[in-house]
Amino acid sequence: MTAVRPDIAPKQAPAATKFPTGFVWGAATAAYQVEGAAAEDGRTPSIWDTFSRTPGKVRNGDTGDIAADHYHRYRDDVALMKQLGLKAYRFSISWSRVQPTGRGPAVERGLDFYRKLVDELLEAGIAPVATLYHWDLPQELEDAGGWPQRVTTDRFADYAVIMAGALGDRVATWTTFNEPWCSAFLGYGSGVHAPGRTEPASALRAAHHLNLAHGRAIEVLRDQLPAGAQTSVTLNLHQVRPLTASAADADAARRIDAVGNRIFTGPMLRGEYPEDLLTDTAHLVDWSKLVQDGDLAAISRPVDVLGINYYTPTLVSTPEKGEAGSGNDVHGSSQFSPWPGSDHVAFHLAEGKARTAMDWPIDPDGLYNLLMDVTRDHPGLPLMVTENGAAFDDYVSPEGRVEDPERIDYLHGHLDAVQRAVADGADVRGYFLWSLMDNFEWAYGYSKRFGTVYVDYASQRRIPKASAYWYSDVIRRHALPESDLG
């Protein structure tokens, strides 16, 4: 039964445009952010365990050791998902929980957790959507060189075989990677994410090997999964805008589009790296040696759907001679750039926009434009919004409620953007809200709350926020209200 909080339930549903038949309504989480149980049942450290335990890397010294304790509370969490009416749950698998060294046989106790989670979801009528990798490389593989090393693609293909064999009979939708841009360029470029390395050339090598690992995993999944199973990858495509109409700012936008977007969409969807990217970064890597025979054919194996994560647009310029570049690219503060070959570009936050608790401008038109851009560049490609949401300074009222009208406004605006894109020809198949619950927000620790379910970390009590009930009502309607009734 869909949850409806009486005090915010609509008195009368106004006329509203329905979302397409079969449109999937879901919410998403990631393993290290919610599971906890960091050293239980054979799990060994991932790069995020190591990074979060390194002094100064994560706000307040927070770690994911306990997180939202989803490992022990998954049954209650699934029951809450069912109460809210979710139709799908996008989760990721902790590689070091099921294959502690990143090589060799799996640990059955680790696999059993995901088997039980999937069974619970299916029993509740919720479709499981599994992501193989959400940034948590086993530490042993990082010690051997990590993603800048080509051999890591072999390890990932082996891991994909294990997971397809364990869950392929019950999980119909598989995602290889979540936001490989972050893994490559925040992990190995700016160092604000695990493993915290600041090596521009390594970041580019990591990007290529993540692309190759994606293609190899798609081959494994197509070979191992039943007919009808769907494969995908999720990219945090940057909706890049020049600050002015000048040629210099247009070039800045081109550069960031190349290293922020086309470095993945080019090989994955076209079977080629863009020439301007190769030119911009030629002083850092020899692409003719990095990309070996057969790599591009492997990377460009077709996917059934492209996942798109969107939070805020990217506004850029080329500084005048003598002026500094960088600025706030919304990807964390570092003296090192995550934009190899384009570290001189300046980033700006749009003026006149409301901001989230992350200080990110709220701009639903950016999502609309992004969906339409991808539709124009890759016609006929099914799309899924796999992450979209906002952090705000949520708190529990004396009455025990969490009112978050700003999040409701955010979701309303962005779902309206999705609906406009669909009306204008984008083949958007579903929407996954980020996030189901408050969790470990990477380098921000527990200081930022993205969930529609509030987590009291001391007691692990879950409290659905007003936005959770609002979203539940949208799911029930399969339509967005014409006005905010929340």
Short mmCIF file of C-alpha atoms in Angstrom, two decimals:
data_model
loop_
_atom_site.label_atom_id
_atom_site.label_comp_id
_atom_site.label_asym_id
_atom_site.label_seq_id
_atom_site.Cartn_x
_atom_site.Cartn_y
_atom_site.Cartn_z
CA MET A 1 0.00 0.00 0.00
CA THR A 2 1.38 3.41 -0.94
CA ALA A 3 2.17 5.59 2.04
CA VAL A 4 0.24 8.85 2.26
CA ARG A 5 0.68 11.18 5.21
CA PRO A 6 -2.79 12.56 5.98
CA ASP A 7 -1.74 16.16 6.54
CA ILE A 8 -0.10 16.45 3.11
CA ALA A 9 -2.41 14.19 1.09
CA PRO A 10 -4.16 16.00 -1.76
CA LYS A 11 -7.84 16.72 -1.20
CA GLN A 12 -8.53 16.39 -4.90
CA ALA A 13 -6.13 15.38 -7.63
CA PRO A 14 -5.92 18.06 -10.31
CA ALA A 15 -5.60 17.13 -13.95
CA ALA A 16 -2.04 16.07 -14.69
CA THR A 17 -0.08 14.57 -17.54
CA LYS A 18 0.77 10.95 -16.98
CA PHE A 19 4.30 9.68 -17.37
CA PRO A 20 4.79 7.06 -20.12
CA THR A 21 3.42 3.57 -19.63
CA GLY A 22 6.10 1.44 -18.02
CA PHE A 23 8.00 4.44 -16.64
CA VAL A 24 10.02 3.13 -13.67
CA TRP A 25 9.89 4.88 -10.30
CA GLY A 26 12.79 4.14 -8.00
CA ALA A 27 15.35 5.33 -5.49
CA ALA A 28 19.07 4.67 -5.28
CA THR A 29 21.86 4.05 -2.77
CA ALA A 30 25.48 2.86 -2.89
CA ALA A 31 27.11 0.07 -0.92
CA TYR A 32 29.77 1.99 1.01
CA GLN A 33 27.34 4.80 1.76
CA VAL A 34 24.65 2.68 3.45
CA GLU A 35 25.74 -0.86 4.24
CA GLY A 36 28.15 -0.55 7.16
CA ALA A 37 29.38 -3.93 8.45
CA ALA A 38 32.74 -2.90 7.04
CA ALA A 39 34.68 -5.85 8.46
CA GLU A 40 31.95 -8.50 8.76
CA ASP A 41 31.55 -11.84 6.97
CA GLY A 42 34.85 -11.68 5.15
CA ARG A 43 34.68 -8.15 3.78
CA THR A 44 38.08 -6.48 3.44
CA PRO A 45 38.92 -2.79 3.00
CA SER A 46 38.10 -0.96 -0.20
CA ILE A 47 39.82 2.24 -1.24
CA TRP A 48 37.07 4.17 0.53
CA ASP A 49 37.73 2.39 3.83
CA THR A 50 41.38 3.37 3.53
CA PHE A 51 40.66 6.92 2.36
CA SER A 52 38.06 7.65 5.04
CA ARG A 53 40.44 6.44 7.76
CA THR A 54 43.19 8.76 6.53
CA PRO A 55 43.26 11.89 8.72
CA GLY A 56 42.02 15.00 6.96
CA LYS A 57 40.38 13.27 4.01
CA VAL A 58 36.76 13.13 5.25
CA ARG A 59 34.91 15.77 7.23
CA ASN A 60 34.89 15.08 10.99
CA GLY A 61 36.89 11.90 10.42
CA ASP A 62 33.69 10.07 9.47
CA THR A 63 33.87 6.60 7.93
CA GLY A 64 31.42 4.15 6.40
CA ASP A 65 32.11 1.53 9.07
CA ILE A 66 28.46 1.67 10.22
CA ALA A 67 26.85 4.12 7.79
CA ALA A 68 23.08 3.47 7.73
CA ASP A 69 23.57 -0.13 8.88
CA HIS A 70 21.67 -1.36 5.82
CA TYR A 71 23.58 -4.66 6.00
CA HIS A 72 21.67 -5.56 9.15
CA ARG A 73 18.48 -3.59 8.52
CA TYR A 74 17.80 -4.36 4.86
CA ARG A 75 14.53 -6.16 5.60
CA ASP A 76 13.13 -3.11 7.38
CA ASP A 77 14.45 -0.86 4.63
CA VAL A 78 12.77 -2.94 1.94
CA ALA A 79 9.54 -2.86 3.91
CA LEU A 80 9.81 0.94 3.98
CA MET A 81 10.43 1.01 0.22
CA LYS A 82 7.28 -1.04 -0.28
CA GLN A 83 5.31 1.25 2.01
CA LEU A 84 6.41 4.24 -0.06
CA GLY A 85 5.40 2.50 -3.27
CA LEU A 86 8.82 2.25 -4.93
CA LYS A 87 8.82 0.10 -8.04
CA ALA A 88 12.60 -0.31 -8.27
CA TYR A 89 15.66 -0.05 -6.04
CA ARG A 90 19.06 0.77 -7.47
CA PHE A 91 21.84 -0.53 -5.21
CA SER A 92 25.51 -1.25 -5.69
CA ILE A 93 27.57 -4.29 -4.76
CA SER A 94 30.63 -3.99 -2.55
CA TRP A 95 33.33 -5.72 -4.59
CA SER A 96 35.49 -6.42 -1.52
CA ARG A 97 32.51 -7.96 0.27
CA VAL A 98 32.13 -10.68 -2.35
CA GLN A 99 35.74 -10.93 -3.60
CA PRO A 100 37.93 -9.59 -0.79
CA THR A 101 41.22 -9.46 -2.67
CA GLY A 102 39.69 -8.49 -6.00
CA ARG A 103 40.75 -11.82 -7.44
CA GLY A 104 40.03 -15.50 -6.91
CA PRO A 105 36.88 -17.18 -5.62
CA ALA A 106 33.97 -15.33 -4.06
CA VAL A 107 33.07 -15.34 -0.37
CA GLU A 108 29.67 -16.98 -0.13
CA ARG A 109 28.69 -15.01 2.97
CA GLY A 110 29.13 -11.81 0.98
CA LEU A 111 27.12 -13.14 -1.94
CA ASP A 112 24.44 -14.31 0.47
CA PHE A 113 23.75 -10.76 1.61
CA TYR A 114 22.93 -9.69 -1.93
CA ARG A 115 20.95 -12.85 -2.59
CA LYS A 116 18.81 -12.15 0.49
CA LEU A 117 18.43 -8.47 -0.41
CA VAL A 118 17.29 -9.32 -3.94
CA ASP A 119 14.87 -11.98 -2.68
CA GLU A 120 13.40 -9.50 -0.21
CA LEU A 121 12.96 -6.92 -2.97
CA LEU A 122 11.29 -9.38 -5.31
CA GLU A 123 8.97 -10.55 -2.53
CA ALA A 124 7.97 -6.91 -2.02
CA GLY A 125 7.31 -6.40 -5.73
CA ILE A 126 10.31 -4.09 -6.16
CA ALA A 127 12.62 -4.58 -9.13
CA PRO A 128 16.30 -4.86 -8.13
CA VAL A 129 18.72 -2.82 -10.25
CA ALA A 130 22.32 -3.85 -9.53
CA THR A 131 25.39 -1.68 -10.05
CA LEU A 132 28.66 -3.58 -10.13
CA TYR A 133 30.88 -0.67 -9.18
CA HIS A 134 30.15 2.51 -7.24
CA TRP A 135 33.73 3.68 -6.53
CA ASP A 136 34.85 1.02 -3.99
CA LEU A 137 37.83 -0.79 -5.54
CA PRO A 138 39.28 -3.51 -3.27
CA GLN A 139 42.34 -2.00 -1.59
CA GLU A 140 44.56 -4.88 -2.73
CA LEU A 141 43.89 -3.96 -6.36
CA GLU A 142 44.74 -0.33 -5.66
CA ASP A 143 47.95 -1.46 -3.98
CA ALA A 144 48.76 -3.20 -7.26
CA GLY A 145 48.25 0.05 -9.18
CA GLY A 146 44.48 0.47 -9.36
CA TRP A 147 42.56 1.69 -12.39
CA PRO A 148 45.59 3.24 -14.13
CA GLN A 149 46.78 -0.36 -14.64
CA ARG A 150 45.28 -2.35 -17.52
CA VAL A 151 45.23 -5.58 -15.51
CA THR A 152 42.45 -4.15 -13.34
CA THR A 153 40.11 -4.62 -16.31
CA ASP A 154 40.81 -8.36 -16.15
CA ARG A 155 39.92 -8.42 -12.48
CA PHE A 156 36.67 -6.52 -13.13
CA ALA A 157 35.63 -8.94 -15.87
CA ASP A 158 36.20 -11.85 -13.47
CA TYR A 159 34.14 -10.08 -10.82
CA ALA A 160 31.31 -9.54 -13.33
CA VAL A 161 31.28 -13.29 -14.03
CA ILE A 162 30.86 -13.97 -10.30
CA MET A 163 27.99 -11.55 -9.86
CA ALA A 164 26.15 -12.61 -13.02
CA GLY A 165 26.36 -16.20 -11.83
CA ALA A 166 25.12 -15.35 -8.33
CA LEU A 167 22.25 -12.98 -9.16
CA GLY A 168 21.63 -13.26 -12.89
CA ASP A 169 18.55 -15.41 -12.45
CA ARG A 170 16.87 -12.75 -10.28
CA VAL A 171 18.22 -9.35 -11.34
CA ALA A 172 16.99 -8.20 -14.74
CA THR A 173 18.80 -4.85 -14.95
CA TRP A 174 22.58 -4.47 -14.54
CA THR A 175 24.77 -1.38 -14.51
CA THR A 176 28.53 -1.73 -14.96
CA PHE A 177 29.77 1.56 -13.48
CA ASN A 178 28.36 4.51 -11.63
CA GLU A 179 30.02 7.77 -12.66
CA PRO A 180 33.38 6.53 -13.96
CA TRP A 181 34.33 10.21 -14.38
CA CYS A 182 34.44 10.54 -10.60
CA SER A 183 36.43 7.33 -10.19
CA ALA A 184 39.04 8.50 -12.69
CA PHE A 185 39.29 12.24 -12.20
CA LEU A 186 38.33 12.79 -8.56
CA GLY A 187 40.14 9.64 -7.47
CA TYR A 188 43.34 10.03 -9.48
CA GLY A 189 43.27 13.70 -10.58
CA SER A 190 42.12 16.10 -7.86
CA GLY A 191 42.41 13.50 -5.10
CA VAL A 192 39.21 14.55 -3.33
CA HIS A 193 37.87 10.99 -3.66
CA ALA A 194 39.51 7.65 -2.96
CA PRO A 195 42.23 6.65 -3.52
CA GLY A 196 43.25 10.29 -3.25
CA ARG A 197 45.96 10.39 -5.91
CA THR A 198 46.82 13.58 -7.81
CA GLU A 199 48.31 12.35 -11.07
CA PRO A 200 46.78 13.80 -14.27
CA ALA A 201 48.27 11.14 -16.56
CA SER A 202 47.07 8.36 -14.24
CA ALA A 203 43.58 9.88 -14.26
CA LEU A 204 43.46 9.64 -18.06
CA ARG A 205 44.78 6.09 -18.04
CA ALA A 206 42.17 5.22 -15.41
CA ALA A 207 39.42 6.66 -17.62
CA HIS A 208 40.45 4.45 -20.52
CA HIS A 209 40.66 1.35 -18.35
CA LEU A 210 37.27 2.08 -16.79
CA ASN A 211 35.88 2.32 -20.33
CA LEU A 212 37.53 -0.97 -21.25
CA ALA A 213 36.34 -2.68 -18.05
CA HIS A 214 32.81 -1.50 -18.86
CA GLY A 215 32.96 -3.08 -22.31
CA ARG A 216 34.40 -6.31 -21.00
CA ALA A 217 31.72 -6.50 -18.33
CA ILE A 218 28.99 -5.92 -20.92
CA GLU A 219 30.38 -8.90 -22.87
CA VAL A 220 30.30 -11.04 -19.72
CA LEU A 221 26.78 -9.98 -18.77
CA ARG A 222 25.39 -10.63 -22.25
CA ASP A 223 27.01 -14.05 -22.21
CA GLN A 224 25.90 -14.98 -18.69
CA LEU A 225 22.48 -13.38 -18.25
CA PRO A 226 19.15 -14.73 -19.48
CA ALA A 227 17.66 -13.30 -22.65
CA GLY A 228 15.77 -10.13 -21.89
CA ALA A 229 18.11 -8.89 -19.16
CA GLN A 230 19.12 -5.27 -19.59
CA THR A 231 22.62 -3.81 -19.43
CA SER A 232 23.55 -0.21 -18.78
CA VAL A 233 26.15 2.24 -17.57
CA THR A 234 25.52 5.38 -15.52
CA LEU A 235 27.36 8.60 -16.38
CA ASN A 236 27.36 11.93 -14.56
CA LEU A 237 27.26 13.92 -17.77
CA HIS A 238 28.08 17.59 -17.28
CA GLN A 239 25.57 20.05 -18.71
CA VAL A 240 28.27 22.47 -19.78
CA ARG A 241 27.57 26.15 -20.53
CA PRO A 242 29.97 28.95 -21.51
CA LEU A 243 29.87 31.97 -19.21
CA THR A 244 29.65 34.37 -22.17
CA ALA A 245 29.20 34.16 -25.93
CA SER A 246 32.92 34.74 -26.52
CA ALA A 247 34.98 32.33 -28.58
CA ALA A 248 37.31 31.82 -25.61
CA ASP A 249 34.47 30.74 -23.33
CA ALA A 250 33.05 28.51 -26.06
CA ASP A 251 36.44 26.80 -26.21
CA ALA A 252 36.39 26.35 -22.43
CA ALA A 253 33.00 24.64 -22.73
CA ARG A 254 34.32 22.44 -25.54
CA ARG A 255 37.29 21.37 -23.44
CA ILE A 256 35.20 20.48 -20.39
CA ASP A 257 32.65 18.67 -22.54
CA ALA A 258 35.52 16.60 -23.97
CA VAL A 259 37.13 15.54 -20.69
CA GLY A 260 33.89 15.58 -18.70
CA ASN A 261 31.52 13.84 -21.12
CA ARG A 262 32.85 12.72 -24.48
CA ILE A 263 35.78 10.84 -22.97
CA PHE A 264 33.12 8.27 -22.06
CA THR A 265 30.29 8.75 -24.55
CA GLY A 266 32.73 8.81 -27.47
CA PRO A 267 34.21 5.33 -27.01
CA MET A 268 31.12 3.80 -25.39
CA LEU A 269 28.53 5.04 -27.86
CA ARG A 270 30.56 5.84 -31.00
CA GLY A 271 33.57 3.55 -30.74
CA GLU A 272 36.08 6.41 -30.81
CA TYR A 273 37.77 8.97 -28.63
CA PRO A 274 37.12 12.56 -29.81
CA GLU A 275 40.06 14.10 -31.64
CA ASP A 276 39.95 17.31 -29.63
CA LEU A 277 40.29 15.35 -26.38
CA LEU A 278 43.34 13.53 -27.74
CA THR A 279 44.86 16.86 -28.78
CA ASP A 280 44.10 18.57 -25.46
CA THR A 281 45.75 15.76 -23.48
CA ALA A 282 48.53 14.61 -25.83
CA HIS A 283 51.18 16.14 -23.56
CA LEU A 284 50.02 13.87 -20.73
CA VAL A 285 49.50 10.45 -22.32
CA ASP A 286 50.38 8.70 -25.56
CA TRP A 287 46.91 7.58 -26.62
CA SER A 288 48.33 5.47 -29.47
CA LYS A 289 49.99 3.23 -26.89
CA LEU A 290 47.26 3.44 -24.24
CA VAL A 291 44.47 2.35 -26.59
CA GLN A 292 45.33 -1.10 -27.92
CA ASP A 293 43.93 -3.02 -30.87
CA GLY A 294 40.39 -4.18 -30.14
CA ASP A 295 39.85 -1.82 -27.21
CA LEU A 296 37.37 0.46 -28.94
CA ALA A 297 35.35 -2.44 -30.32
CA ALA A 298 35.15 -3.88 -26.81
CA ILE A 299 34.23 -0.58 -25.18
CA SER A 300 31.46 0.16 -27.69
CA ARG A 301 29.47 -3.01 -27.13
CA PRO A 302 25.85 -1.80 -27.12
CA VAL A 303 23.98 -1.09 -23.89
CA ASP A 304 20.22 -1.32 -23.54
CA VAL A 305 19.89 1.93 -21.62
CA LEU A 306 22.11 4.86 -20.62
CA GLY A 307 21.83 6.05 -17.04
CA ILE A 308 22.22 9.80 -16.48
CA ASN A 309 22.97 11.43 -13.13
CA TYR A 310 22.26 15.15 -12.83
CA TYR A 311 22.36 17.65 -9.97
CA THR A 312 23.44 21.07 -11.28
CA PRO A 313 24.86 22.59 -14.48
CA THR A 314 28.52 23.42 -15.18
CA LEU A 315 29.32 27.04 -16.06
CA VAL A 316 32.81 27.74 -17.46
CA SER A 317 35.03 30.44 -18.94
CA THR A 318 38.57 30.99 -20.17
CA PRO A 319 40.26 33.46 -17.83
CA GLU A 320 42.06 36.51 -19.14
CA LYS A 321 45.83 36.22 -19.30
CA GLY A 322 47.22 36.36 -15.79
CA GLU A 323 43.93 35.39 -14.13
CA ALA A 324 43.52 32.12 -12.29
CA GLY A 325 41.44 29.23 -13.50
CA SER A 326 39.59 26.67 -11.37
CA GLY A 327 36.91 28.08 -9.04
CA ASN A 328 33.97 26.01 -7.83
CA ASP A 329 33.37 23.09 -10.16
CA VAL A 330 31.09 21.55 -7.44
CA HIS A 331 33.35 18.49 -7.25
CA GLY A 332 35.18 19.34 -4.03
CA SER A 333 38.04 21.61 -3.06
CA SER A 334 41.58 20.71 -4.09
CA GLN A 335 44.70 22.50 -5.30
CA PHE A 336 44.86 19.83 -8.00
CA SER A 337 42.56 19.86 -11.01
CA PRO A 338 40.28 16.99 -12.04
CA TRP A 339 40.37 18.37 -15.61
CA PRO A 340 43.67 17.19 -17.14
CA GLY A 341 44.64 19.22 -20.16
CA SER A 342 42.12 21.90 -19.23
CA ASP A 343 43.17 22.88 -15.74
CA HIS A 344 43.28 26.55 -16.78
CA VAL A 345 39.49 26.67 -17.28
CA ALA A 346 37.54 28.72 -14.71
CA PHE A 347 34.30 27.44 -13.14
CA HIS A 348 31.42 29.55 -11.88
CA LEU A 349 28.19 29.10 -9.96
CA ALA A 350 25.13 30.49 -11.70
CA GLU A 351 23.87 33.69 -10.10
CA GLY A 352 20.26 34.25 -9.14
CA LYS A 353 19.51 30.62 -8.43
CA ALA A 354 18.42 29.02 -5.17
CA ARG A 355 21.14 26.77 -3.73
CA THR A 356 21.17 23.41 -1.99
CA ALA A 357 23.12 22.69 1.19
CA MET A 358 25.99 21.70 -1.13
CA ASP A 359 25.89 25.30 -2.45
CA TRP A 360 24.86 23.91 -5.85
CA PRO A 361 22.56 26.10 -7.95
CA ILE A 362 19.13 24.56 -8.53
CA ASP A 363 18.43 24.50 -12.25
CA PRO A 364 15.90 21.94 -13.58
CA ASP A 365 16.36 23.29 -17.12
CA GLY A 366 19.84 21.80 -16.99
CA LEU A 367 18.33 18.32 -16.74
CA TYR A 368 15.93 19.02 -19.59
CA ASN A 369 18.76 20.32 -21.77
CA LEU A 370 21.00 17.40 -20.91
CA LEU A 371 18.34 14.83 -21.82
CA MET A 372 17.65 16.62 -25.08
CA ASP A 373 21.36 16.94 -25.90
CA VAL A 374 21.90 13.21 -25.45
CA THR A 375 18.78 12.47 -27.49
CA ARG A 376 20.08 14.69 -30.30
CA ASP A 377 23.58 13.23 -30.25
CA HIS A 378 22.51 9.59 -29.81
CA PRO A 379 19.03 9.25 -31.32
CA GLY A 380 17.07 6.17 -30.34
CA LEU A 381 19.10 5.50 -27.18
CA PRO A 382 16.84 4.73 -24.20
CA LEU A 383 17.66 6.87 -21.16
CA MET A 384 17.12 6.57 -17.44
CA VAL A 385 17.61 9.30 -14.83
CA THR A 386 19.54 7.19 -12.34
CA GLU A 387 20.36 9.91 -9.79
CA ASN A 388 18.76 13.26 -9.08
CA GLY A 389 18.23 14.91 -5.74
CA ALA A 390 19.45 17.51 -3.28
CA ALA A 391 20.93 17.94 0.17
CA PHE A 392 19.27 20.35 2.60
CA ASP A 393 19.71 21.06 6.30
CA ASP A 394 17.06 18.63 7.49
CA TYR A 395 16.13 18.19 11.14
CA VAL A 396 13.51 16.41 13.21
CA SER A 397 10.84 18.71 14.61
CA PRO A 398 9.58 18.44 18.22
CA GLU A 399 6.58 16.59 16.73
CA GLY A 400 8.94 13.98 15.26
CA ARG A 401 8.56 15.10 11.63
CA VAL A 402 11.05 16.14 9.00
CA GLU A 403 9.62 18.87 6.79
CA ASP A 404 11.67 19.48 3.65
CA PRO A 405 9.67 21.72 1.31
CA GLU A 406 12.85 22.77 -0.53
CA ARG A 407 13.46 19.16 -1.57
CA ILE A 408 9.85 18.81 -2.72
CA ASP A 409 10.29 21.92 -4.87
CA TYR A 410 13.55 20.52 -6.23
CA LEU A 411 12.01 17.18 -7.14
CA HIS A 412 8.90 18.80 -8.59
CA GLY A 413 10.99 21.00 -10.87
CA HIS A 414 13.26 18.21 -12.05
CA LEU A 415 10.46 15.73 -12.64
CA ASP A 416 8.72 18.42 -14.66
CA ALA A 417 11.94 18.74 -16.68
CA VAL A 418 11.89 14.98 -17.33
CA GLN A 419 8.28 15.18 -18.43
CA ARG A 420 9.06 18.07 -20.79
CA ALA A 421 11.95 16.12 -22.28
CA VAL A 422 9.72 13.10 -22.84
CA ALA A 423 7.14 15.30 -24.54
CA ASP A 424 9.87 16.66 -26.80
CA GLY A 425 11.10 13.26 -27.90
CA ALA A 426 13.55 11.97 -25.28
CA ASP A 427 13.09 8.25 -24.58
CA VAL A 428 13.34 8.45 -20.80
CA ARG A 429 12.34 5.13 -19.22
CA GLY A 430 12.46 5.97 -15.52
CA TYR A 431 13.65 8.09 -12.61
CA PHE A 432 15.67 7.09 -9.54
CA LEU A 433 15.69 9.61 -6.75
CA TRP A 434 18.96 10.16 -4.89
CA SER A 435 18.83 9.06 -2.26
CA LEU A 436 16.48 6.68 -0.54
CA MET A 437 17.97 7.55 2.84
CA ASP A 438 20.55 9.81 4.42
CA ASN A 439 23.98 8.23 4.26
CA PHE A 440 27.75 8.63 4.22
CA GLU A 441 28.24 11.42 1.68
CA TRP A 442 31.82 10.61 0.67
CA ALA A 443 34.31 13.35 1.65
CA TYR A 444 31.48 15.26 3.38
CA GLY A 445 30.94 12.39 5.80
CA TYR A 446 27.57 12.60 7.54
CA SER A 447 27.31 16.38 7.28
CA LYS A 448 25.08 16.37 4.18
CA ARG A 449 21.66 14.74 3.95
CA PHE A 450 20.38 13.76 0.49
CA GLY A 451 17.79 11.21 1.61
CA THR A 452 14.03 11.38 1.48
CA VAL A 453 14.22 9.19 4.58
CA TYR A 454 15.94 10.77 7.57
CA VAL A 455 18.44 8.57 9.40
CA ASP A 456 19.17 9.25 13.06
CA TYR A 457 22.69 7.82 13.03
CA ALA A 458 22.84 7.37 16.81
CA SER A 459 19.77 5.13 16.93
CA GLN A 460 19.54 4.18 13.22
CA ARG A 461 15.89 5.15 13.33
CA ARG A 462 14.36 5.89 9.91
CA ILE A 463 11.91 8.79 9.58
CA PRO A 464 10.33 9.41 6.16
CA LYS A 465 10.58 13.10 5.33
CA ALA A 466 7.70 15.04 3.82
CA SER A 467 9.38 14.58 0.43
CA ALA A 468 9.14 10.80 0.79
CA TYR A 469 5.37 11.03 1.13
CA TRP A 470 5.22 13.52 -1.74
CA TYR A 471 7.24 11.21 -3.98
CA SER A 472 5.05 8.29 -2.91
CA ASP A 473 2.02 10.20 -4.10
CA VAL A 474 3.66 10.99 -7.44
CA ILE A 475 4.35 7.27 -7.89
CA ARG A 476 0.74 6.44 -7.02
CA ARG A 477 -0.57 8.95 -9.54
CA HIS A 478 2.06 8.08 -12.15
CA ALA A 479 1.85 11.79 -12.77
CA LEU A 480 3.19 15.05 -11.45
CA PRO A 481 0.64 17.34 -9.81
CA GLU A 482 0.08 20.61 -11.60
CA SER A 483 0.77 22.42 -8.36
CA ASP A 484 2.67 21.48 -5.26
CA LEU A 485 0.18 19.90 -2.92
CA GLY A 486 2.85 18.92 -0.42
#
